[in-house]
Coordinates of C-alpha atoms in Angstrom, one line a residue:
M23 CA -6.1 -4.4 28.9
N24 CA -2.3 -4.1 29.1
V25 CA -0.8 -4.5 25.6
L26 CA 2.9 -4.7 24.7
F27 CA 3.3 -3.6 21.1
I28 CA 6.5 -4.5 19.3
G29 CA 7.0 -3.0 15.8
P30 CA 9.1 -0.9 13.4
Y31 CA 7.4 2.4 14.4
R32 CA 10.7 4.2 14.4
Q33 CA 11.3 3.6 10.7
P34 CA 10.4 6.4 8.1
D35 CA 9.2 3.8 5.5
E36 CA 5.9 2.2 4.7
W37 CA 6.3 -0.4 7.5
G38 CA 7.0 2.4 10.0
E39 CA 4.0 4.4 8.8
M40 CA 1.7 1.4 9.1
S41 CA 3.1 0.6 12.6
R42 CA 2.5 4.1 13.8
S43 CA -1.1 4.2 12.4
I44 CA -1.9 0.9 14.2
M45 CA -0.5 2.3 17.4
K46 CA -2.6 5.5 17.1
S47 CA -5.7 3.4 16.5
M48 CA -5.0 1.4 19.7
L49 CA -4.3 4.6 21.6
S50 CA -7.7 5.9 20.6
V51 CA -9.4 3.2 22.7
D52 CA -9.7 4.0 26.4
D53 CA -9.4 0.6 27.9
I54 CA -6.1 -0.3 26.1
S55 CA -3.0 0.6 28.0
L56 CA -0.2 0.5 25.4
T57 CA 3.5 -0.1 25.9
A58 CA 5.8 0.0 22.9
R59 CA 9.2 -1.4 22.1
P60 CA 10.9 -0.8 18.7
I61 CA 12.3 -3.3 16.3
F62 CA 14.2 -2.3 13.1
L63 CA 13.6 -4.0 9.7
S64 CA 15.9 -1.4 8.0
Q65 CA 18.8 0.9 8.8
A66 CA 16.7 4.1 8.4
I67 CA 15.6 5.7 11.6
L68 CA 12.7 8.2 11.9
N69 CA 13.4 11.7 13.3
P70 CA 11.2 11.8 16.5
E71 CA 10.4 15.4 15.9
S72 CA 8.4 14.4 12.8
C73 CA 6.2 12.0 14.6
D74 CA 3.2 12.2 17.0
P75 CA 4.8 12.4 20.5
D76 CA 2.2 10.0 21.9
I77 CA 3.8 7.2 19.9
F78 CA 7.2 7.7 21.7
R79 CA 5.6 8.2 25.1
C80 CA 4.5 4.6 25.0
E81 CA 8.2 3.6 25.3
A82 CA 8.2 5.1 28.8
N83 CA 5.4 2.8 29.9
K84 CA 6.0 -0.4 31.8
Q85 CA 3.6 -2.8 33.4
S86 CA 4.2 -5.6 35.9
D87 CA 2.4 -8.0 33.5
Y88 CA 0.7 -7.8 30.1
D89 CA -2.4 -9.5 28.7
V90 CA -1.4 -9.3 25.1
V91 CA 1.8 -9.0 23.1
V92 CA 1.4 -7.7 19.5
Q93 CA 4.2 -8.2 17.1
H94 CA 4.1 -6.1 13.9
C95 CA 6.7 -7.6 11.6
L96 CA 7.4 -10.2 8.9
P97 CA 6.2 -13.6 10.0
N98 CA 9.7 -15.0 10.1
F99 CA 10.4 -12.7 13.1
M100 CA 7.4 -13.8 15.1
L101 CA 7.9 -15.7 18.3
Q102 CA 5.5 -17.3 20.7
D103 CA 6.0 -16.2 24.3
G104 CA 4.2 -18.1 27.1
R105 CA 4.4 -15.1 29.5
F106 CA 1.5 -13.5 27.6
K107 CA -2.1 -14.7 27.6
I108 CA -2.5 -13.9 23.8
N109 CA 0.2 -13.7 21.2
V110 CA -0.9 -11.6 18.2
G111 CA 1.0 -11.1 14.9
I112 CA 0.3 -8.2 12.5
T113 CA 1.8 -8.6 9.1
S114 CA 1.4 -8.1 5.3
M115 CA 0.9 -11.0 3.0
E116 CA 1.7 -9.9 -0.6
T117 CA 1.7 -13.2 -2.4
K118 CA -0.2 -16.5 -2.2
G119 CA 1.6 -19.8 -1.8
N120 CA 4.4 -18.7 0.5
K121 CA 5.1 -21.7 2.7
E122 CA 8.3 -20.3 4.3
W123 CA 6.3 -18.4 6.9
T124 CA 3.7 -21.0 7.8
N125 CA 5.5 -22.3 10.9
N126 CA 5.9 -18.9 12.5
L127 CA 2.2 -18.0 11.7
E128 CA 1.1 -21.2 13.5
L129 CA 2.8 -19.9 16.7
M130 CA 0.4 -17.0 16.9
D131 CA -3.0 -17.1 18.7
K132 CA -4.3 -14.4 16.3
I133 CA -3.1 -13.0 13.0
L134 CA -4.1 -9.5 11.9
V135 CA -4.0 -8.3 8.3
C136 CA -5.4 -5.2 6.6
T137 CA -7.4 -6.8 3.7
E138 CA -9.4 -9.8 2.8
A139 CA -7.0 -10.4 -0.1
E140 CA -4.2 -10.9 2.4
K141 CA -6.3 -13.2 4.5
D142 CA -6.8 -15.3 1.3
C143 CA -3.0 -15.6 1.0
V144 CA -2.7 -17.3 4.4
P145 CA -2.8 -21.2 4.3
K146 CA -6.4 -22.5 4.7
K147 CA -5.6 -24.3 7.9
L148 CA -4.7 -21.0 9.6
R149 CA -7.5 -18.7 8.3
D150 CA -9.8 -19.3 11.3
K151 CA -7.4 -17.2 13.4
V152 CA -6.9 -14.5 10.8
H153 CA -8.7 -11.2 11.3
V154 CA -9.0 -8.3 8.9
I155 CA -8.6 -4.9 10.6
G156 CA -8.6 -2.5 7.6
A157 CA -6.4 0.5 8.0
S158 CA -6.4 4.1 9.3
V159 CA -5.3 7.2 7.5
D160 CA -5.0 10.7 8.9
L161 CA -7.4 13.1 7.3
V162 CA -5.9 15.1 4.4
E163 CA -6.7 18.4 2.8
T164 CA -9.4 17.6 0.2
S165 CA -10.2 21.0 -1.1
V166 CA -7.1 21.2 -3.3
V167 CA -7.7 21.8 -7.0
A168 CA -5.0 20.6 -9.4
P169 CA -3.7 23.6 -11.2
N170 CA -2.0 21.7 -14.0
P171 CA -4.0 22.0 -17.2
R172 CA -2.5 18.8 -18.5
F173 CA -4.4 15.7 -17.3
S174 CA -1.9 13.8 -15.2
F175 CA -1.9 10.1 -14.3
Y176 CA 0.7 9.4 -11.6
A177 CA 2.4 6.4 -10.1
L178 CA 4.4 6.1 -6.9
A179 CA 7.0 3.7 -8.2
G180 CA 9.4 3.1 -5.3
N181 CA 12.7 1.8 -6.6
L182 CA 11.1 0.4 -9.8
E183 CA 11.0 -3.1 -8.5
T184 CA 9.2 -5.7 -10.7
K185 CA 6.4 -6.0 -8.2
V186 CA 5.4 -2.3 -8.6
G187 CA 4.2 -3.0 -12.1
I188 CA 5.5 0.1 -13.9
L189 CA 6.3 -1.8 -17.1
P190 CA 2.8 -2.9 -17.9
L191 CA 1.6 0.6 -16.9
L192 CA 4.0 2.2 -19.5
Q193 CA 3.0 -0.3 -22.1
A194 CA -0.7 0.5 -21.6
Y195 CA -0.1 4.2 -21.5
F196 CA 2.1 4.3 -24.7
S197 CA -0.3 2.1 -26.6
E198 CA -3.4 4.2 -25.8
F199 CA -2.4 7.8 -25.9
H200 CA -0.8 10.1 -28.5
L201 CA 1.9 12.8 -28.1
N202 CA -0.6 15.5 -29.2
E203 CA -3.0 14.7 -26.3
T204 CA -2.8 16.9 -23.2
V205 CA -2.0 14.0 -21.0
S206 CA 1.0 13.1 -18.9
L207 CA 2.2 10.1 -16.8
V208 CA 4.2 11.2 -13.8
I209 CA 6.4 8.6 -12.2
Q210 CA 7.9 9.2 -8.8
T211 CA 11.1 7.2 -8.1
P212 CA 14.6 8.0 -6.7
K213 CA 16.0 6.0 -9.6
V214 CA 15.5 8.7 -12.2
E215 CA 18.1 7.5 -14.8
F216 CA 16.8 3.9 -14.6
A217 CA 13.2 5.2 -15.1
Q218 CA 14.3 7.2 -18.1
Q219 CA 15.9 4.2 -19.6
M220 CA 12.8 2.1 -19.0
V221 CA 10.6 4.7 -20.7
Q222 CA 12.8 4.9 -23.8
E223 CA 13.2 1.1 -24.1
T224 CA 9.4 0.5 -23.7
A225 CA 8.6 3.1 -26.4
Q226 CA 11.1 1.5 -28.8
T227 CA 10.0 -2.1 -28.0
L228 CA 6.4 -1.3 -28.8
G229 CA 7.5 0.0 -32.2
I230 CA 4.8 2.8 -32.4
Y231 CA 6.9 5.9 -32.0
A232 CA 10.1 7.4 -33.3
K233 CA 12.6 8.3 -30.7
S234 CA 11.4 10.9 -28.2
L235 CA 7.9 11.1 -29.8
Y236 CA 6.0 9.1 -27.3
P237 CA 3.3 10.5 -25.0
H238 CA 4.5 12.8 -22.3
V239 CA 6.2 11.2 -19.3
H240 CA 7.5 13.2 -16.3
I241 CA 9.8 11.6 -13.8
V242 CA 10.3 13.1 -10.3
E243 CA 12.7 12.0 -7.7
S244 CA 10.6 12.7 -4.6
D245 CA 7.1 13.7 -3.5
P246 CA 7.4 16.3 -0.7
E247 CA 4.3 17.1 1.3
N248 CA 2.0 14.9 -0.9
S249 CA 2.6 17.2 -3.9
L250 CA 1.6 14.6 -6.4
H251 CA -1.6 14.0 -4.7
K252 CA -2.3 17.7 -4.7
N253 CA -1.3 18.4 -8.3
C254 CA -2.1 15.3 -10.3
H255 CA -5.5 13.9 -11.3
C256 CA -5.6 10.1 -11.3
L257 CA -3.4 7.6 -9.4
V258 CA -2.6 4.3 -11.1
D259 CA -1.4 1.4 -9.0
V260 CA -1.1 -1.9 -10.8
S261 CA 1.2 -3.6 -8.3
V262 CA 1.3 -7.3 -8.7
T263 CA 1.2 -7.9 -5.0
R264 CA -1.7 -7.8 -2.6
G265 CA -2.3 -5.6 0.4
F266 CA -3.3 -2.2 1.7
K267 CA -1.6 0.8 0.0
R268 CA -1.7 4.0 2.0
D269 CA -1.2 6.2 -1.0
V270 CA -4.2 4.7 -2.7
A271 CA -6.3 5.6 0.3
K272 CA -4.8 9.1 0.3
A273 CA -5.6 9.5 -3.4
L274 CA -9.2 8.6 -2.7
L275 CA -9.4 11.3 -0.1
Y276 CA -7.9 13.8 -2.5
G277 CA -10.5 12.8 -5.1
N278 CA -7.9 11.4 -7.4
T279 CA -10.0 8.4 -8.6
P280 CA -7.4 5.6 -8.3
I281 CA -7.0 2.9 -10.9
V282 CA -6.3 -0.4 -9.2
L283 CA -6.3 -4.2 -9.8
Q284 CA -9.1 -6.6 -9.1
G285 CA -8.1 -8.9 -6.2
S286 CA -5.3 -6.7 -5.0
G287 CA -7.0 -5.7 -1.7
M288 CA -7.1 -2.1 -2.9
D289 CA -10.4 -3.0 -4.7
E290 CA -11.9 -3.4 -1.2
Y291 CA -12.0 0.4 -0.9
V292 CA -11.7 1.5 -4.5
N293 CA -14.7 0.6 -6.6
L294 CA -16.6 1.8 -9.7
E295 CA -18.2 4.6 -7.7
N296 CA -14.9 6.3 -6.8
G297 CA -12.3 4.9 -9.2
W298 CA -11.6 2.1 -11.7
V299 CA -10.9 -1.6 -11.1
V300 CA -8.8 -3.3 -13.7
D301 CA -9.4 -6.9 -14.6
S302 CA -6.6 -9.2 -13.5
T303 CA -5.6 -12.8 -13.5
E304 CA -3.6 -14.9 -11.0
S305 CA -0.3 -15.9 -12.3
I306 CA 3.1 -17.4 -11.4
L307 CA 5.2 -14.8 -9.6
V308 CA 8.3 -13.8 -11.6
C309 CA 10.3 -11.4 -9.5
P310 CA 14.1 -11.4 -10.2
D311 CA 14.6 -8.5 -7.8
R312 CA 13.0 -10.3 -4.8
P313 CA 13.3 -8.4 -1.5
L314 CA 14.0 -11.5 0.6
I315 CA 15.7 -14.8 0.2
N316 CA 13.4 -17.8 -0.3
V317 CA 10.3 -15.6 -0.8
F318 CA 8.9 -14.0 -3.9
T319 CA 9.7 -17.1 -5.8
G320 CA 8.0 -18.9 -8.7
K321 CA 6.3 -21.2 -6.1
E322 CA 4.1 -18.2 -5.2
T323 CA 1.4 -16.5 -7.2
C324 CA 0.6 -12.8 -7.9
I325 CA -2.0 -10.9 -9.9
I326 CA -1.2 -9.3 -13.2
P327 CA -3.3 -6.7 -15.1
D328 CA -5.3 -7.1 -18.2
K329 CA -3.4 -4.4 -20.2
L330 CA -6.2 -3.9 -22.6
H331 CA -8.6 -3.2 -19.8
L332 CA -6.0 -1.0 -18.1
R333 CA -5.7 1.2 -21.0
K334 CA -9.5 1.3 -21.4
C335 CA -9.8 2.5 -17.8
M336 CA -7.1 5.2 -18.4
R337 CA -8.8 6.4 -21.6
D338 CA -12.1 6.5 -19.7
A339 CA -10.6 8.7 -16.9
Y340 CA -9.0 11.0 -19.5
D341 CA -12.0 11.4 -21.9
N342 CA -15.0 11.4 -19.5
R343 CA -14.2 14.3 -17.2
A344 CA -17.8 14.7 -15.9
F345 CA -17.8 11.0 -14.9
R346 CA -14.4 11.3 -13.3
N347 CA -15.5 14.3 -11.3
S348 CA -18.5 12.3 -10.0
K349 CA -16.1 9.6 -8.9
S350 CA -13.8 12.1 -7.3
L351 CA -16.6 13.4 -5.1
K352 CA -17.4 9.9 -4.0
G353 CA -13.8 9.3 -3.2
K354 CA -13.6 12.3 -0.9
E355 CA -16.6 10.8 1.1
T356 CA -14.7 7.7 2.0
A357 CA -12.9 9.1 5.1
S358 CA -15.0 7.0 7.5
L359 CA -13.5 3.9 6.0
F360 CA -10.1 4.9 7.3
S361 CA -11.1 6.2 10.7
I362 CA -8.5 5.8 13.5
K363 CA -11.3 5.2 16.1
K364 CA -13.0 2.6 13.9
Q365 CA -9.9 0.6 13.5
G366 CA -9.1 0.9 17.2
E367 CA -12.5 -0.4 18.3
L368 CA -12.1 -3.3 15.8
I369 CA -8.7 -4.3 17.1
R370 CA -9.9 -4.1 20.7
G371 CA -12.8 -6.4 19.9
I372 CA -10.5 -8.9 18.3
L373 CA -8.1 -8.9 21.2
Q374 CA -11.0 -9.6 23.6
L375 CA -12.3 -12.6 21.7

């Protein structure tokens, strides 16, 4: 099967990482001959030396004809091309009710997403051609023991966009823990000053603490070589959007018992055996810092955490160390869920339907 893959695999961001992982899964299948051509959804370009050379070798391939074209991108970039037998779109659907992309999705013969939660975001009339492919994650070193005696929750907060959910996390953390407890919340973001301001304003707004007397918060600008996964204890991701989160999968493999939202798609691989699932409700999306024009608007819906249940889960993770250790061991056993070969076989089966 000759497949032309078009995607942002030359980007160093989350889209690029996902694109490369999908390509590696397809390359693991013997009867897929893969040709790749890059597109760019951002101005950042990956250093080829930091990437698997097999990915870039696909750019040298060229076939006289192709059976399938796979487009990994936002739906508004997807095009139907009659030169191919099958047109496939791979994308991420973070919210429900987005009608801006429906016309482009209708052009595809098959639509691939990573989670059932994302499939549920696609309009009902299109769901018959939507297939869930899961995700693949490279194996990580799972024998690392966190040396920090202070129990550390951690959140990978991007640029502190509204959709990341850092504000409800801070509110739950501050309302549950005390300064004297040996606990810390580590927030990773390049916007350190903005994060510091958010921390101080949240503590003051709650009215519980005098200035600078709230529970310990540590803000770091970057996360070189997965240092947070290696040194912290419990990842918290209460993003209001749906979809697969690679860092949540990595946290599982490191034994870091993720705390995630019900209905987020992350609860399809995080459960009560290996982490915590926080109750959530579907709500109108309010996102003033929307990433794209005409999407992430109030016409769409998101999921929001039950903050009382969130802080209960955090307390449980902090207090019940033996229970958390049991969950940690179960998380380390989930590597088969993120197998490159498994995803490759699944994609091949879908393309042959």
